[in-house]
Amino acid sequence: MTRPTRPLLAALALTTALVLTSCSSSGQEDEDDTSADATGSQPPAATAAPVPGTPSAPATTDPGTPSAPGTPAPATTPGTPSDPGTPGTPPAPGTPSVPGTPAQPAGARWQPTPGLAWQWQLGGGVDQSVDVPVYDVDGFETDAAVVAALHAKGRKVICYINAGSWEDFRPDAAAFTKALQGSGNGWKGEKWFDIRKLDQLKPLMAARFDMCRSKGFDAVEPDTIEAYNQNSGFPLTAEDQLRYNRMLASLAHERGMAIGLKNDLDQIPALLPDFDFAVNEECAQFDECARLSPFIQAGKAVFHVEYKLGTEKFCARTKSLGLSSMQKKLELDAWRKPC
């Protein structure tokens, strides 16, 4: 792999895949400081949680205006943006989705607009104190109570899942047959999927998306969805990847959720109409950030992180392009240094 596609959480997730807590984040400190974000160093916000799996509570504002119900957002025409700095209101909660059943009409989904600040935390309990309108957290390890608590604060919440690689530490790992598993992807306990086998992978991904929807998430971030240009162990083509990624987008939209294109820069021109926002790692490190401009021009947010570069080396450039950028540590704990 040419760059990290997902921080390794195996040690935590092997034993705590379904144990979900809250912890603290960081912000304006020096990149080597492991203390909390400038938004506060208080202990994690404890939430008196409803029963996990219950639908989320509604909030009061919206960082992006959803498209009209029943009308998917066009590829090149942005939805009506609201103030990028204003936290958003999730759609009214409904009954947790039954597998295979859309939770809300396609077209009613959230449409994140450029410039939204965000927090991306996949390690440790979610620190709910970071004052940003968008959170991106692990779908398996974050329970419905945390999503509801974030919604109550006016946040939108993205559900991180691995959609392109098998992970031996996930609770549904046994559902993926050996025939679906290829070469290791560079992270311990993970192997690329044979994405050509849509008939087998689609129901398994649908179950994961149902989990995200039943917990009240507003969107999905599917990781490792560029196997075609990796050493996957399968003779995958660009067309195989396009079919698979579009299948994922359909699953999200059928459930009323937005979906982000993770990395996969080469296929942005083809996939822009299918995806509602982008998530990118290290475009500044590899001098590729301008390739994400089609999303910005279409009124769709680009959530971006750098690991090795300090903010002084990329923020001016990425802000001028309209990206929502910050520096994170590779383990993606609560620490952050935003632009």
Short mmCIF file of C-alpha atoms in Angstrom, two decimals:
data_model
loop_
_atom_site.label_atom_id
_atom_site.label_comp_id
_atom_site.label_asym_id
_atom_site.label_seq_id
_atom_site.Cartn_x
_atom_site.Cartn_y
_atom_site.Cartn_z
CA MET A 1 0.00 0.00 0.00
CA THR A 2 1.25 3.48 -0.82
CA ARG A 3 -0.15 5.05 2.33
CA PRO A 4 -2.18 4.09 5.41
CA THR A 5 -5.83 3.43 4.63
CA ARG A 6 -6.99 2.76 8.18
CA PRO A 7 -5.29 3.10 11.55
CA LEU A 8 -4.84 -0.23 13.29
CA LEU A 9 -7.14 -0.79 16.23
CA ALA A 10 -6.71 -4.53 16.54
CA ALA A 11 -5.48 -4.56 20.12
CA LEU A 12 -8.44 -2.54 21.30
CA ALA A 13 -11.03 -4.04 19.03
CA LEU A 14 -10.10 -7.69 19.65
CA THR A 15 -11.36 -7.35 23.18
CA THR A 16 -13.70 -4.39 23.08
CA ALA A 17 -15.37 -4.39 19.67
CA LEU A 18 -18.77 -3.71 21.18
CA VAL A 19 -17.75 -1.83 24.35
CA LEU A 20 -18.45 1.81 23.72
CA THR A 21 -17.39 4.71 25.92
CA SER A 22 -16.53 8.43 25.86
CA CYS A 23 -13.17 10.16 26.27
CA SER A 24 -11.30 13.46 25.67
CA SER A 25 -9.76 15.23 22.60
CA SER A 26 -7.19 17.88 21.73
CA GLY A 27 -6.81 20.83 19.43
CA GLN A 28 -4.43 23.70 19.17
CA GLU A 29 -1.47 22.28 21.13
CA ASP A 30 1.85 21.34 19.63
CA GLU A 31 1.62 18.18 17.51
CA ASP A 32 3.71 16.24 20.03
CA ASP A 33 1.45 17.20 22.93
CA THR A 34 -0.88 14.39 23.96
CA SER A 35 -3.07 16.65 26.11
CA ALA A 36 -6.64 17.59 25.24
CA ASP A 37 -7.86 19.82 22.42
CA ALA A 38 -7.98 23.59 22.89
CA THR A 39 -11.70 23.18 23.17
CA GLY A 40 -11.13 21.81 26.67
CA SER A 41 -9.16 19.31 28.72
CA GLN A 42 -12.04 18.12 30.84
CA PRO A 43 -12.61 14.41 31.39
CA PRO A 44 -14.78 12.56 28.89
CA ALA A 45 -18.39 13.55 28.91
CA ALA A 46 -20.26 10.72 30.53
CA THR A 47 -23.69 10.16 29.08
CA ALA A 48 -26.53 8.45 30.81
CA ALA A 49 -27.17 6.25 27.84
CA PRO A 50 -30.44 4.85 26.61
CA VAL A 51 -30.38 1.21 25.67
CA PRO A 52 -27.88 0.69 22.80
CA GLY A 53 -29.64 0.42 19.48
CA THR A 54 -32.38 2.92 20.30
CA PRO A 55 -32.87 5.70 17.75
CA SER A 56 -31.10 8.98 18.28
CA ALA A 57 -32.61 12.10 19.75
CA PRO A 58 -33.25 15.01 17.36
CA ALA A 59 -31.14 18.15 17.50
CA THR A 60 -31.79 21.72 16.50
CA THR A 61 -29.54 22.97 13.71
CA ASP A 62 -28.03 21.65 10.46
CA PRO A 63 -24.54 22.00 8.98
CA GLY A 64 -25.81 21.15 5.50
CA THR A 65 -29.24 21.36 3.93
CA PRO A 66 -30.60 17.97 2.86
CA SER A 67 -31.92 17.60 -0.64
CA ALA A 68 -35.65 17.47 -1.22
CA PRO A 69 -37.16 14.11 -0.25
CA GLY A 70 -37.23 11.72 -3.13
CA THR A 71 -34.74 13.75 -5.17
CA PRO A 72 -31.11 12.55 -5.07
CA ALA A 73 -28.50 15.29 -4.98
CA PRO A 74 -27.15 16.00 -8.51
CA ALA A 75 -23.53 15.30 -9.29
CA THR A 76 -22.53 18.83 -10.19
CA THR A 77 -25.12 21.04 -8.51
CA PRO A 78 -24.63 21.50 -4.77
CA GLY A 79 -27.51 21.43 -2.37
CA THR A 80 -28.35 24.69 -0.67
CA PRO A 81 -25.54 25.19 1.79
CA SER A 82 -26.09 26.55 5.26
CA ASP A 83 -23.51 28.34 7.38
CA PRO A 84 -20.55 25.91 7.37
CA GLY A 85 -19.71 26.74 10.94
CA THR A 86 -23.16 26.00 12.31
CA PRO A 87 -23.71 22.55 13.79
CA GLY A 88 -26.50 20.60 12.17
CA THR A 89 -29.73 18.92 12.98
CA PRO A 90 -30.08 15.23 12.24
CA PRO A 91 -33.27 14.07 10.59
CA ALA A 92 -36.06 13.11 12.91
CA PRO A 93 -35.34 9.66 14.32
CA GLY A 94 -37.44 6.73 13.30
CA THR A 95 -37.71 3.07 14.08
CA PRO A 96 -34.35 1.28 13.87
CA SER A 97 -34.06 -0.25 10.46
CA VAL A 98 -34.78 -3.88 9.74
CA PRO A 99 -32.04 -5.45 7.60
CA GLY A 100 -32.77 -4.71 3.96
CA THR A 101 -35.37 -2.05 4.75
CA PRO A 102 -34.58 1.64 4.14
CA ALA A 103 -34.90 3.67 7.34
CA GLN A 104 -35.96 6.84 5.54
CA PRO A 105 -36.65 7.91 1.95
CA ALA A 106 -33.68 8.21 -0.37
CA GLY A 107 -33.02 11.89 -1.02
CA ALA A 108 -33.75 12.95 2.56
CA ARG A 109 -30.17 12.36 3.53
CA TRP A 110 -27.66 14.83 4.91
CA GLN A 111 -25.61 16.76 2.35
CA PRO A 112 -22.37 18.02 3.98
CA THR A 113 -21.08 21.20 2.38
CA PRO A 114 -17.48 22.42 2.03
CA GLY A 115 -15.83 24.07 5.01
CA LEU A 116 -17.38 22.04 7.82
CA ALA A 117 -15.01 21.41 10.71
CA TRP A 118 -14.82 17.80 11.87
CA GLN A 119 -13.42 15.34 14.37
CA TRP A 120 -12.22 11.87 13.34
CA GLN A 121 -11.72 9.49 16.23
CA LEU A 122 -11.38 5.72 15.87
CA GLY A 123 -9.27 4.99 18.96
CA GLY A 124 -10.58 5.11 22.53
CA GLY A 125 -13.94 6.22 23.82
CA VAL A 126 -15.44 9.11 21.89
CA ASP A 127 -14.65 12.53 23.34
CA GLN A 128 -17.90 14.42 22.92
CA SER A 129 -16.48 17.80 23.99
CA VAL A 130 -14.91 18.83 20.67
CA ASP A 131 -16.88 21.80 19.36
CA VAL A 132 -17.28 20.84 15.71
CA PRO A 133 -20.40 20.06 13.66
CA VAL A 134 -19.23 16.68 12.32
CA TYR A 135 -17.89 13.56 14.07
CA ASP A 136 -16.55 10.46 12.28
CA VAL A 137 -16.37 7.45 14.64
CA ASP A 138 -16.18 3.65 14.54
CA GLY A 139 -19.56 2.11 13.73
CA PHE A 140 -19.04 -1.11 15.66
CA GLU A 141 -17.50 0.48 18.74
CA THR A 142 -19.84 3.46 19.07
CA ASP A 143 -23.22 2.76 20.54
CA ALA A 144 -26.54 4.44 19.82
CA ALA A 145 -26.40 6.36 23.10
CA VAL A 146 -23.22 8.17 22.01
CA VAL A 147 -24.72 9.00 18.60
CA ALA A 148 -27.84 10.32 20.35
CA ALA A 149 -25.76 12.42 22.75
CA LEU A 150 -23.85 13.96 19.83
CA HIS A 151 -27.09 14.66 18.01
CA ALA A 152 -28.41 16.39 21.11
CA LYS A 153 -25.41 18.74 20.83
CA GLY A 154 -26.24 19.47 17.19
CA ARG A 155 -23.60 17.21 15.66
CA LYS A 156 -23.81 15.05 12.57
CA VAL A 157 -22.21 11.62 13.00
CA ILE A 158 -20.46 9.48 10.36
CA CYS A 159 -20.22 5.69 10.77
CA TYR A 160 -16.75 4.33 9.98
CA ILE A 161 -16.70 0.74 8.74
CA ASN A 162 -14.19 -1.29 6.75
CA ALA A 163 -15.97 -2.13 3.51
CA GLY A 164 -13.03 -3.43 1.50
CA SER A 165 -11.10 -5.68 3.89
CA TRP A 166 -11.84 -8.53 6.26
CA GLU A 167 -10.93 -7.82 9.89
CA ASP A 168 -10.52 -10.79 12.21
CA PHE A 169 -11.50 -8.76 15.28
CA ARG A 170 -14.98 -7.68 14.16
CA PRO A 171 -18.00 -9.46 15.66
CA ASP A 172 -19.25 -10.50 12.20
CA ALA A 173 -15.85 -11.80 11.00
CA ALA A 174 -17.09 -15.40 10.72
CA ALA A 175 -19.72 -14.37 8.15
CA PHE A 176 -17.01 -13.71 5.54
CA THR A 177 -15.90 -16.96 3.93
CA LYS A 178 -12.25 -17.77 3.20
CA ALA A 179 -13.00 -17.44 -0.51
CA LEU A 180 -13.73 -13.74 0.02
CA GLN A 181 -10.37 -13.11 1.71
CA GLY A 182 -7.25 -12.30 -0.30
CA SER A 183 -3.85 -10.93 0.59
CA GLY A 184 -3.09 -8.97 3.73
CA ASN A 185 -3.61 -5.24 3.36
CA GLY A 186 -0.72 -4.20 5.58
CA TRP A 187 -2.62 -4.19 8.87
CA LYS A 188 -2.51 -7.13 11.27
CA GLY A 189 -5.58 -9.35 11.03
CA GLU A 190 -6.87 -7.77 7.80
CA LYS A 191 -7.20 -9.13 4.25
CA TRP A 192 -8.55 -7.62 1.08
CA PHE A 193 -12.02 -8.70 -0.10
CA ASP A 194 -12.68 -10.19 -3.51
CA ILE A 195 -14.95 -7.32 -4.51
CA ARG A 196 -16.00 -9.11 -7.69
CA LYS A 197 -18.29 -11.32 -5.58
CA LEU A 198 -21.05 -8.76 -5.17
CA ASP A 199 -23.71 -11.42 -4.54
CA GLN A 200 -21.88 -12.53 -1.40
CA LEU A 201 -20.59 -9.18 -0.17
CA LYS A 202 -23.72 -7.10 -0.75
CA PRO A 203 -25.87 -8.69 2.02
CA LEU A 204 -22.93 -8.60 4.43
CA MET A 205 -22.33 -4.91 3.75
CA ALA A 206 -26.08 -4.27 3.93
CA ALA A 207 -26.10 -5.73 7.45
CA ARG A 208 -23.29 -3.37 8.47
CA PHE A 209 -25.09 -0.38 6.95
CA ASP A 210 -28.26 -1.45 8.77
CA MET A 211 -26.26 -1.39 11.99
CA CYS A 212 -25.13 2.17 11.25
CA ARG A 213 -28.66 3.28 10.48
CA SER A 214 -30.19 1.56 13.54
CA LYS A 215 -27.73 3.44 15.77
CA GLY A 216 -28.84 6.73 14.23
CA PHE A 217 -25.77 7.60 12.14
CA ASP A 218 -26.22 10.22 9.42
CA ALA A 219 -23.59 8.92 7.01
CA VAL A 220 -21.11 6.13 6.30
CA GLU A 221 -17.36 6.23 5.71
CA PRO A 222 -16.44 2.92 3.99
CA ASP A 223 -12.70 2.28 4.22
CA THR A 224 -10.24 0.42 1.95
CA ILE A 225 -12.31 0.82 -1.20
CA GLU A 226 -9.45 0.97 -3.72
CA ALA A 227 -8.35 -2.66 -3.80
CA TYR A 228 -8.03 -2.66 -7.58
CA ASN A 229 -4.72 -0.78 -7.43
CA GLN A 230 -3.32 -2.77 -4.49
CA ASN A 231 -1.80 -6.24 -4.16
CA SER A 232 -5.14 -7.75 -3.18
CA GLY A 233 -4.47 -11.33 -4.26
CA PHE A 234 -7.22 -11.06 -6.89
CA PRO A 235 -7.10 -9.88 -10.54
CA LEU A 236 -9.28 -6.85 -9.83
CA THR A 237 -9.92 -4.13 -12.40
CA ALA A 238 -10.96 -0.50 -12.16
CA GLU A 239 -14.41 -1.54 -13.39
CA ASP A 240 -14.68 -4.07 -10.56
CA GLN A 241 -13.98 -1.28 -8.09
CA LEU A 242 -16.48 1.09 -9.68
CA ARG A 243 -19.23 -1.54 -9.48
CA TYR A 244 -18.41 -2.31 -5.86
CA ASN A 245 -18.19 1.32 -4.75
CA ARG A 246 -21.45 2.19 -6.50
CA MET A 247 -23.09 -0.76 -4.77
CA LEU A 248 -21.95 0.68 -1.42
CA ALA A 249 -23.33 4.10 -2.34
CA SER A 250 -26.69 2.57 -3.22
CA LEU A 251 -26.85 0.70 0.09
CA ALA A 252 -26.25 3.93 1.99
CA HIS A 253 -28.72 5.98 0.00
CA GLU A 254 -31.43 3.34 0.27
CA ARG A 255 -31.14 3.73 4.04
CA GLY A 256 -31.28 7.51 3.93
CA MET A 257 -27.62 7.96 4.79
CA ALA A 258 -24.93 9.98 3.03
CA ILE A 259 -21.71 8.23 2.02
CA GLY A 260 -18.13 9.42 1.61
CA LEU A 261 -15.56 8.34 -0.97
CA LYS A 262 -12.45 7.33 0.97
CA ASN A 263 -9.24 8.16 -0.94
CA ASP A 264 -9.56 6.43 -4.40
CA LEU A 265 -8.49 9.63 -6.15
CA ASP A 266 -8.21 8.10 -9.61
CA GLN A 267 -11.92 7.31 -9.69
CA ILE A 268 -13.25 10.64 -8.43
CA PRO A 269 -14.44 11.76 -11.90
CA ALA A 270 -16.48 8.57 -12.32
CA LEU A 271 -17.78 8.32 -8.75
CA LEU A 272 -18.53 11.96 -7.96
CA PRO A 273 -22.25 11.61 -8.81
CA ASP A 274 -22.57 8.62 -6.46
CA PHE A 275 -20.90 10.00 -3.34
CA ASP A 276 -21.97 12.85 -1.06
CA PHE A 277 -18.57 13.87 0.32
CA ALA A 278 -14.94 12.70 0.38
CA VAL A 279 -12.56 11.58 3.14
CA ASN A 280 -8.88 11.84 2.35
CA GLU A 281 -5.62 10.93 4.03
CA GLU A 282 -2.37 12.71 3.21
CA CYS A 283 -3.18 14.44 -0.06
CA ALA A 284 -0.75 17.20 0.95
CA GLN A 285 2.00 14.69 1.72
CA PHE A 286 1.64 13.31 -1.81
CA ASP A 287 0.83 16.65 -3.50
CA GLU A 288 -2.61 15.44 -4.62
CA CYS A 289 -5.08 17.78 -2.91
CA ALA A 290 -6.12 19.57 -6.11
CA ARG A 291 -7.50 16.25 -7.37
CA LEU A 292 -10.25 16.55 -4.75
CA SER A 293 -11.50 19.85 -6.21
CA PRO A 294 -14.40 18.24 -8.12
CA PHE A 295 -16.10 17.54 -4.78
CA ILE A 296 -15.69 21.15 -3.66
CA GLN A 297 -16.91 22.46 -7.00
CA ALA A 298 -19.99 20.25 -6.66
CA GLY A 299 -20.72 21.70 -3.20
CA LYS A 300 -19.63 18.52 -1.40
CA ALA A 301 -17.37 18.52 1.65
CA VAL A 302 -13.85 17.07 1.64
CA PHE A 303 -12.76 15.91 5.12
CA HIS A 304 -8.96 15.71 5.11
CA VAL A 305 -6.15 14.71 7.50
CA GLU A 306 -2.38 14.70 7.46
CA TYR A 307 -0.26 12.55 9.78
CA LYS A 308 3.38 13.44 9.08
CA LEU A 309 3.09 17.08 8.05
CA GLY A 310 2.56 19.86 10.57
CA THR A 311 -0.35 22.24 9.98
CA GLU A 312 2.04 25.04 8.97
CA LYS A 313 3.02 22.92 5.95
CA PHE A 314 -0.44 22.28 4.50
CA CYS A 315 -3.21 24.44 5.98
CA ALA A 316 -2.75 27.47 3.74
CA ARG A 317 -2.97 25.33 0.62
CA THR A 318 -5.84 23.07 1.68
CA LYS A 319 -7.91 25.95 3.07
CA SER A 320 -7.55 27.76 -0.25
CA LEU A 321 -8.93 24.64 -1.95
CA GLY A 322 -11.91 24.49 0.43
CA LEU A 323 -10.88 21.31 2.27
CA SER A 324 -11.79 20.66 5.91
CA SER A 325 -8.28 19.87 7.12
CA MET A 326 -6.54 18.89 10.34
CA GLN A 327 -3.50 17.05 11.60
CA LYS A 328 -4.08 13.74 13.42
CA LYS A 329 -1.92 11.03 14.91
CA LEU A 330 -1.91 7.75 13.02
CA GLU A 331 -3.78 5.92 15.78
CA LEU A 332 -6.66 8.39 15.35
CA ASP A 333 -7.28 8.94 19.02
CA ALA A 334 -8.95 12.12 20.28
CA TRP A 335 -5.96 14.41 19.61
CA ARG A 336 -6.41 16.85 16.76
CA LYS A 337 -4.81 20.02 15.43
CA PRO A 338 -7.18 21.70 13.00
CA CYS A 339 -6.36 24.30 10.39
#
